[in-house]
Coordinates of C-alpha atoms and ligand atoms in Angstrom, one line a residue:
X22 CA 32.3 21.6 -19.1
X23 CA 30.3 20.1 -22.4
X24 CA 26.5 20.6 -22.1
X25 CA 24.0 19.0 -24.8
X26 CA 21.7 22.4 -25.5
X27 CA 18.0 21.4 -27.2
X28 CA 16.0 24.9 -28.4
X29 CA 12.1 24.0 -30.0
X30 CA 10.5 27.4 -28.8
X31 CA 9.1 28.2 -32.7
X32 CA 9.5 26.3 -35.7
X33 CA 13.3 25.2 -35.6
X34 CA 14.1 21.4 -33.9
X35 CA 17.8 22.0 -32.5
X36 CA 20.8 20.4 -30.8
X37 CA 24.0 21.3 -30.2
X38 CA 27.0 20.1 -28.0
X39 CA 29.2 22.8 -26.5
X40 CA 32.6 23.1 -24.7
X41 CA 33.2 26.0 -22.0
X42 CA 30.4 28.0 -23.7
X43 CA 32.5 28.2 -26.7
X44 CA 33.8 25.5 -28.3
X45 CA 31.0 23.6 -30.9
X46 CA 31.6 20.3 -31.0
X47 CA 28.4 19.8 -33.4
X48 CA 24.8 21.9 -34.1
X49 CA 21.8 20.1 -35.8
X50 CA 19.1 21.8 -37.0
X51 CA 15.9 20.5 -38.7
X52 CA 14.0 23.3 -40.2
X53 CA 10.1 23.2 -40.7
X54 CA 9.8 25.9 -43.0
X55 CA 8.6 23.5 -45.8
X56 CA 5.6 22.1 -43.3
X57 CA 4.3 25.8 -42.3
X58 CA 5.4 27.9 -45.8
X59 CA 1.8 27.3 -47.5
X60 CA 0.4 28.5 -45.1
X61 CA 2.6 31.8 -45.0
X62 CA 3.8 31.8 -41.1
X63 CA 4.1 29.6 -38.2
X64 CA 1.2 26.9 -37.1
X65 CA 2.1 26.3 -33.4
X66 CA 0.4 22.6 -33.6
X67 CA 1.9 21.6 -36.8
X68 CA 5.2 23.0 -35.3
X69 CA 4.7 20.8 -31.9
X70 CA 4.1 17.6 -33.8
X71 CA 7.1 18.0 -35.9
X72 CA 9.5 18.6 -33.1
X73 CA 7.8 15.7 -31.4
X74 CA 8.9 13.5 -34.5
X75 CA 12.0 14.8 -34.9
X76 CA 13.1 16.1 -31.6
X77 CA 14.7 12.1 -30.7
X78 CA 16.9 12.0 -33.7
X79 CA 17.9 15.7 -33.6
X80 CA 19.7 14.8 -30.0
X81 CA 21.2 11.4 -31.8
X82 CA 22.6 13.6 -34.3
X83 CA 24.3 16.0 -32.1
X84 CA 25.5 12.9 -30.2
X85 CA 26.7 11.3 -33.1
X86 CA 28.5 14.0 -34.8
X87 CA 30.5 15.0 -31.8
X88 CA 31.3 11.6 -31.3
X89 CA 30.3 11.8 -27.8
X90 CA 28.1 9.7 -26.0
X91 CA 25.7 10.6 -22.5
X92 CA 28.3 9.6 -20.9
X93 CA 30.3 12.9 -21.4
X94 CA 28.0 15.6 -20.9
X95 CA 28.1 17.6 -17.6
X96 CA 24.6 18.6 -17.8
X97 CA 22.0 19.3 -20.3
X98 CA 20.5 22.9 -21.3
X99 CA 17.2 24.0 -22.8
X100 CA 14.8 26.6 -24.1
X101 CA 11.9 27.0 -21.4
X102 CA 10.6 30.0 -23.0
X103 CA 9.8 32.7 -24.6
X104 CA 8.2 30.9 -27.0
X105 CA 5.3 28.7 -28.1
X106 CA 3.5 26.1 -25.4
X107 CA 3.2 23.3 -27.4
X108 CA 6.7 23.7 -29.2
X109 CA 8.3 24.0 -25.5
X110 CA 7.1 21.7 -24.0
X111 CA 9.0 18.9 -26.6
X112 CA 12.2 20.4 -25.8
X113 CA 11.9 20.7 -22.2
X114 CA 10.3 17.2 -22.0
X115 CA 13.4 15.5 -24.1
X116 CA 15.6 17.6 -21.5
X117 CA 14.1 16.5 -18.2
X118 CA 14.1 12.9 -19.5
X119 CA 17.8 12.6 -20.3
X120 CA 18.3 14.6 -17.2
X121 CA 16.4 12.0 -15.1
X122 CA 17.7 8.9 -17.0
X123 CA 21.6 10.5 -16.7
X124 CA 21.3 11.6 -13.7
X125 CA 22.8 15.2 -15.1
X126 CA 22.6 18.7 -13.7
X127 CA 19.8 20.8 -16.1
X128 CA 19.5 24.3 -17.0
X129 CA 16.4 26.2 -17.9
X130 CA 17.2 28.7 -20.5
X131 CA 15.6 32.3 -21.6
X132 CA 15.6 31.8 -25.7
X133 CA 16.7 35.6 -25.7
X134 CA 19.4 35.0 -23.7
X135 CA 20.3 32.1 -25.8
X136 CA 20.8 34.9 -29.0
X137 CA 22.7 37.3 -27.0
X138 CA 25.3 34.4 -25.7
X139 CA 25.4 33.5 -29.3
X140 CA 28.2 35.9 -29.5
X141 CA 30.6 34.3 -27.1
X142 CA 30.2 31.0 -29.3
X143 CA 33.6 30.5 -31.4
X144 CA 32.8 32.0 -34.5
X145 CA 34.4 29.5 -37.1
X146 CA 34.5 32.5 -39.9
X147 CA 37.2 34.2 -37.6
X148 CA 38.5 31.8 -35.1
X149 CA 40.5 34.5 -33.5
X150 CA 38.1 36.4 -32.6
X151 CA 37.6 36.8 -28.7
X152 CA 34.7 36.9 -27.0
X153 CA 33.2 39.8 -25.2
X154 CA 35.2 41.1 -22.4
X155 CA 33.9 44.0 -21.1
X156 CA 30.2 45.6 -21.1
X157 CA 28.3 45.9 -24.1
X158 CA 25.4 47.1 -26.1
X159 CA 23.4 44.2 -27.9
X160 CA 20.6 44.8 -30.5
X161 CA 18.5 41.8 -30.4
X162 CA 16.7 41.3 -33.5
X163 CA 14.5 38.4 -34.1
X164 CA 10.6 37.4 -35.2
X165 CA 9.2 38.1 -31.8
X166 CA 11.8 40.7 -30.2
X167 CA 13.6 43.8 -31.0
X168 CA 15.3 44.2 -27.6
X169 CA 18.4 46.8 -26.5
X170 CA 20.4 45.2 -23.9
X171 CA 22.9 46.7 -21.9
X172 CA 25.0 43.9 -21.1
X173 CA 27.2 44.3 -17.7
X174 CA 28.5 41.0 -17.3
X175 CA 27.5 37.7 -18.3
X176 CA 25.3 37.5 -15.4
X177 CA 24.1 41.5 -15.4
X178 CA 22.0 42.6 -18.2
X179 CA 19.4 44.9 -18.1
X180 CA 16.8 46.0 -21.0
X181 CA 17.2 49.9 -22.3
X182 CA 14.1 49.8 -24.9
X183 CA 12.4 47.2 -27.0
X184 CA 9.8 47.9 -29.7
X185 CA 6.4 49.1 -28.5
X186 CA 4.6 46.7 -31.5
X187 CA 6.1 44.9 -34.2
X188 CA 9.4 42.9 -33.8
X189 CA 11.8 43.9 -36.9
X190 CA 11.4 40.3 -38.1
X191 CA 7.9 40.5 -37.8
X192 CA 7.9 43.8 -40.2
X193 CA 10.7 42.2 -42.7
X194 CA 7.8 38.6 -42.8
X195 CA 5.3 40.9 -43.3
X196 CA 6.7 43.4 -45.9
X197 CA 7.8 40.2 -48.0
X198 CA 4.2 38.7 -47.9
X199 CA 3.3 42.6 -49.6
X200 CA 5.8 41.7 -51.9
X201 CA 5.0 38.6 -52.4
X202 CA 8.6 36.4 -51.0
X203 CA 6.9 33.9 -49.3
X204 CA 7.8 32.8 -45.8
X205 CA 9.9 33.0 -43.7
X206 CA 10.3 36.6 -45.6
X207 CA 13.5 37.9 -43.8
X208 CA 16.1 36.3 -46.4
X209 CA 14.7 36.3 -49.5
X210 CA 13.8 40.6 -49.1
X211 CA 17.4 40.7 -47.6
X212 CA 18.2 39.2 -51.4
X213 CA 16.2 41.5 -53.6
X214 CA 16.9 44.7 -51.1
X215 CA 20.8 43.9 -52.5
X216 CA 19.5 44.9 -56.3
X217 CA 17.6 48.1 -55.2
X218 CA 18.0 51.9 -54.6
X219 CA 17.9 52.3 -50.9
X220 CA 16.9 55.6 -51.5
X221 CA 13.8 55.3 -53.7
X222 CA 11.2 55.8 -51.3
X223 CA 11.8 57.6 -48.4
X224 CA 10.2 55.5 -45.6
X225 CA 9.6 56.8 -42.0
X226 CA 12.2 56.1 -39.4
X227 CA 9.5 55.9 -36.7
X228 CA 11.1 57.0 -32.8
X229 CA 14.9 57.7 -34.6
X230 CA 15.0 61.1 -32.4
X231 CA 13.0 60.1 -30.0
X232 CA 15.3 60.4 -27.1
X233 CA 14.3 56.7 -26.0
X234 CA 15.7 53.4 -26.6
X235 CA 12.2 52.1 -27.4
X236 CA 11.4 50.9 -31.5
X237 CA 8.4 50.9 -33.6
X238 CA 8.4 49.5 -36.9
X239 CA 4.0 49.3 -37.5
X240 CA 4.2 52.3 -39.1
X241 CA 6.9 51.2 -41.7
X242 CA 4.8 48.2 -42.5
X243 CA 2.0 50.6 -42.9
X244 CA 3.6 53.0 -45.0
X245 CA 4.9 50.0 -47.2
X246 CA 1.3 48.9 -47.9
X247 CA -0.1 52.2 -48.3
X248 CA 2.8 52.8 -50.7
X249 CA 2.1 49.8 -52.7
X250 CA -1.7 50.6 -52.5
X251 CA -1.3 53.8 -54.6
X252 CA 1.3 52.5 -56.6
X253 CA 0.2 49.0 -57.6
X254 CA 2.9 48.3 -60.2
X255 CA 5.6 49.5 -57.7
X256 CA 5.7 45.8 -56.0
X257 CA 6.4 43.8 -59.6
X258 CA 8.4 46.2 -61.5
X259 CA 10.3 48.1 -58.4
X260 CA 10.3 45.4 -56.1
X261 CA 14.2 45.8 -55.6
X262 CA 13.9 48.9 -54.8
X263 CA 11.2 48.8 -52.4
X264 CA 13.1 46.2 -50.4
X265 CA 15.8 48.3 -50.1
X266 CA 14.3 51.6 -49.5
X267 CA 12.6 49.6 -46.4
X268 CA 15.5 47.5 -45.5
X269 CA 17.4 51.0 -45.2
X270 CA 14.7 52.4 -42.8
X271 CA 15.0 49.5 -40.8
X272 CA 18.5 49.1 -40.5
X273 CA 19.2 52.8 -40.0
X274 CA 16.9 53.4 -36.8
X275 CA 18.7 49.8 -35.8
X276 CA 21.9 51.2 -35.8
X277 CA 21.3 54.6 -34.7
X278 CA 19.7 53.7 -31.0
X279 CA 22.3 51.1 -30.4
X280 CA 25.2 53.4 -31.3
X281 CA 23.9 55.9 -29.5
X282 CA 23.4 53.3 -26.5
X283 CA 27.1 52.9 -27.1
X284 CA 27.8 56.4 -26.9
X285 CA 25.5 56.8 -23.8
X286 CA 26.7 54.6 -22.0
X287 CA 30.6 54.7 -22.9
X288 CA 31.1 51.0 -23.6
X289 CA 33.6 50.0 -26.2
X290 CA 31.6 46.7 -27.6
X291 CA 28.3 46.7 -29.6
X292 CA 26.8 43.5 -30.8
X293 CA 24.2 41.7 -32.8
X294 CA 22.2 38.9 -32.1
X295 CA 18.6 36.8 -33.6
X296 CA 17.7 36.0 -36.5
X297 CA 17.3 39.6 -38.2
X298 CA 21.1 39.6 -37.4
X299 CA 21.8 37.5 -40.2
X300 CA 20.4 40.3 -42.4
X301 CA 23.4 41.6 -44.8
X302 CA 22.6 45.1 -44.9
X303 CA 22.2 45.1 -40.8
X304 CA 25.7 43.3 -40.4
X305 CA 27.4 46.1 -42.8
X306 CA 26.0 48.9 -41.8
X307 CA 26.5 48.3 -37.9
X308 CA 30.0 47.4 -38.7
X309 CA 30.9 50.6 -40.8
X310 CA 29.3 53.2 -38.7
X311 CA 30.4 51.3 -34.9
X312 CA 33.8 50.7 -36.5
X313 CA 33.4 54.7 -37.4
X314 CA 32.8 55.5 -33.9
X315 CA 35.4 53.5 -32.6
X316 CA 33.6 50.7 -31.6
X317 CA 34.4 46.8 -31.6
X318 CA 31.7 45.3 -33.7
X319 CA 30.4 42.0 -33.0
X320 CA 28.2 39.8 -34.8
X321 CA 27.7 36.2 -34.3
X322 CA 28.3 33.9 -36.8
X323 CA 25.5 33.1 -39.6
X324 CA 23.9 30.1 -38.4
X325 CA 24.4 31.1 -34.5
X326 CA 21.9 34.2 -35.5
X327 CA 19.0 32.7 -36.3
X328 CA 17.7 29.7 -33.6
X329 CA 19.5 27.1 -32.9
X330 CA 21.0 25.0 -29.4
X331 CA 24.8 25.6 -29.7
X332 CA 23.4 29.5 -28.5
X333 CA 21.3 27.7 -25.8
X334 CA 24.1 25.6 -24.4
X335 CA 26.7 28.7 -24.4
X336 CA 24.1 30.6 -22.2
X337 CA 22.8 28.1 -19.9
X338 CA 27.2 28.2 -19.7
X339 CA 27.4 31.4 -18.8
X340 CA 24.7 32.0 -16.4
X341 CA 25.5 28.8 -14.4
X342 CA 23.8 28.8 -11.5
X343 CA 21.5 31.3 -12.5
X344 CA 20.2 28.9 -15.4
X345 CA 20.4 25.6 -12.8
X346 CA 17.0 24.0 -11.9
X347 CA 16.3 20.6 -10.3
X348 CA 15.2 17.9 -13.3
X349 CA 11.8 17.7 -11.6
X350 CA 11.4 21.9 -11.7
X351 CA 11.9 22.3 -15.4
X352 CA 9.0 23.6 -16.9
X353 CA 8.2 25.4 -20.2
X354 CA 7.6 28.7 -19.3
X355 CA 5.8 30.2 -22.9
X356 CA 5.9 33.9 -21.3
X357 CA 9.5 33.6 -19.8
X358 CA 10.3 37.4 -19.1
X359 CA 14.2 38.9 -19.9
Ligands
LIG28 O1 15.6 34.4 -34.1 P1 14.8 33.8 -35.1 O2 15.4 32.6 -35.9 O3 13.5 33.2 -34.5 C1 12.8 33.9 -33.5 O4 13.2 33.7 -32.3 O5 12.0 34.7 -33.9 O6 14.3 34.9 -36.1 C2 13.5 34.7 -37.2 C3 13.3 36.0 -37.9 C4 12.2 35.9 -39.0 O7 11.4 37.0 -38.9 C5 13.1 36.0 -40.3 O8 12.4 36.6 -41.4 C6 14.2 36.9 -39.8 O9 14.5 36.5 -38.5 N1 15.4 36.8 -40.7 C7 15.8 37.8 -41.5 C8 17.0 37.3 -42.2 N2 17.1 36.0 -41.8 C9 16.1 35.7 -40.9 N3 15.4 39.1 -41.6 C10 16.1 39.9 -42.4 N4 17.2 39.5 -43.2 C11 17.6 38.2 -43.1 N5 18.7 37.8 -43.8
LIG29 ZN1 15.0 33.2 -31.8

């Protein structure tokens, strides 16, 4: 079954064409980060006039390096939501036309659910490596959601916690901007955390013990200012080590609620998923204390973490009928809930 996936719900224009849920045949991606960096985050209606300029020759691409034509595709899959209106909306709309024009089956697809089938894609860094087969823990980490998903079956999921304010991305953007990286933060902090002490600054672990599987990560961001407020010099000439002394709060209450999710609820599997999953320190640390509690560790591939439609074709895959919607019915959905 190949299925052309689109994704536009923020600021990346993306399409991919996917066998079985699994196989890639291509992924395009056109990135807007030079369009909304001045301005230090997202602007929703530069974003939904970019992906309306792009959003044609993004699909052409896909098309074109597959070396398929409309002709092949069994249906076509897209982002409805979470996400922003505007940016939606071009996604859906390219969907629902080549839908109507192709007379092909369409699938309506949660974003979130996109990042957590991300992990059944073929991950070209370790072709061998087999999907999920049996239930699993997965840590969704992106700039809008820190979700923990206990994941029954492709088709059963349900959420244990999320984070009760800011999203992890969220807290690593607005750390950098302290520090001065720019936007989008995530990466270039993820760089300058590898050249610090971890251990500098202790940082709170906000909720680590709490007994839930909910997150909260204002009060990091908090402590990081109020850290840098008393110690101005601290984000020039320790800036290393402040990334890592944060990165090393976030990734350790990360890790500890999904490992103890694990635990809980004696699966064998844990895996990562969104864009914070591309974070180096996240990806080690997960592996080395899972793999220390027997665990199989997943984590997707670098560019399936952060957005993009190969993740949104593999889900609309998996859910199947689930994901299925008449042409007509598809609708961005900016609220979608899990
Ligand atoms: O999943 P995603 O691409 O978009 C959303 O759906 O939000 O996630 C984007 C988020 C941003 O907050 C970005 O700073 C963060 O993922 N991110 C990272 C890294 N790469 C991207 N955060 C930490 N370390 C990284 N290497
Ligand atoms: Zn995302």
């Amino acid at each position: 079954m190949r299925l052309l996936g689109i994704e536009t719900s923020c600021d990346d224009t993306a399409a991919a064409v996917v066998v079985d849920g699994r196989h890639v045949e291509s992924s395009v991606l056109a990135s807007q980060d030079d369009f909304h960096r001045k301005y230090g985050g997202v602007v929703p209606e530069i974003a939904s006039r970019r992906h309306a300029e792009v959003i044609g020759t993004v699909v052409e691409q896909a098309l074109e390096k597959a070396g398929r034509t409309f002709e092949d595709f069994d249906g076509v899959a897209v982002t409805v939501g979470p996400g922003l209106a505007g940016s939606l909306v071009v996604g859906v709309a390219a969907a629902q036309a080549i839908a109507f024009a192709r007379d092909l089956p369409a699938y309506a697809v949660n974003h979130l659910h996109g990042h957590l089938f991300a992990n059944y894609l073929e991950n070209s860094d370790t072709p061998e490596q087999a999907p999920p087969d049996g239930p699993f823990v997965c840590l969704i980490v992106s700039g809008g959601h820190t979700d923990l998903i206990h994941v029954e079956s492709p088709a059963q999921h349900r959420i244990l916690g999320r984070t009760l304010d800011d999203a992890a991305g969220e807290a690593y953007d607005k750390v950098a901007r302290l520090l001065g990286l720019g936007f989008p933060g995530g990466p270039p902090l993820d760089d300058l955390a590898k050249s610090g002490n971890p251990r500098a600054v202790e940082f709170p672990r906000s909720l680590i013990a709490d007994g839930s599987y909910n997150f909260s990560f204002s009060g990091l961001k908090t402590a990081v200012r109020y850290h840098l407020d008393a110690h101005p010099d601290d984000a020039v000439s320790r800036a290393a080590d402040i990334a890592a002394s944060f990165q090393a709060a976030v990734v350790d209450v990360l890790c500890a609620k999904t490992l103890r999710a694990a635990d809980a609820l004696g699966v064998g599997t844990v895996a990562l998923a969104g864009g914070v999953s591309a974070n180096s320190g996240l990806r080690a640390e997960l592996r080395r204390r899972g793999e220390a509690q027997g665990l199989r560790v997943l984590v997707p591939p670098l560019a399936y973490c952060t957005d993009n439609a190969a993740m949104i074709a593999a889900a609309a895959f998996y859910r199947g009928n689930a994901a299925r919607v008449p042409a007509a019915q598809l609708r961005a959905d900016p609220n979608f809930a899990w």
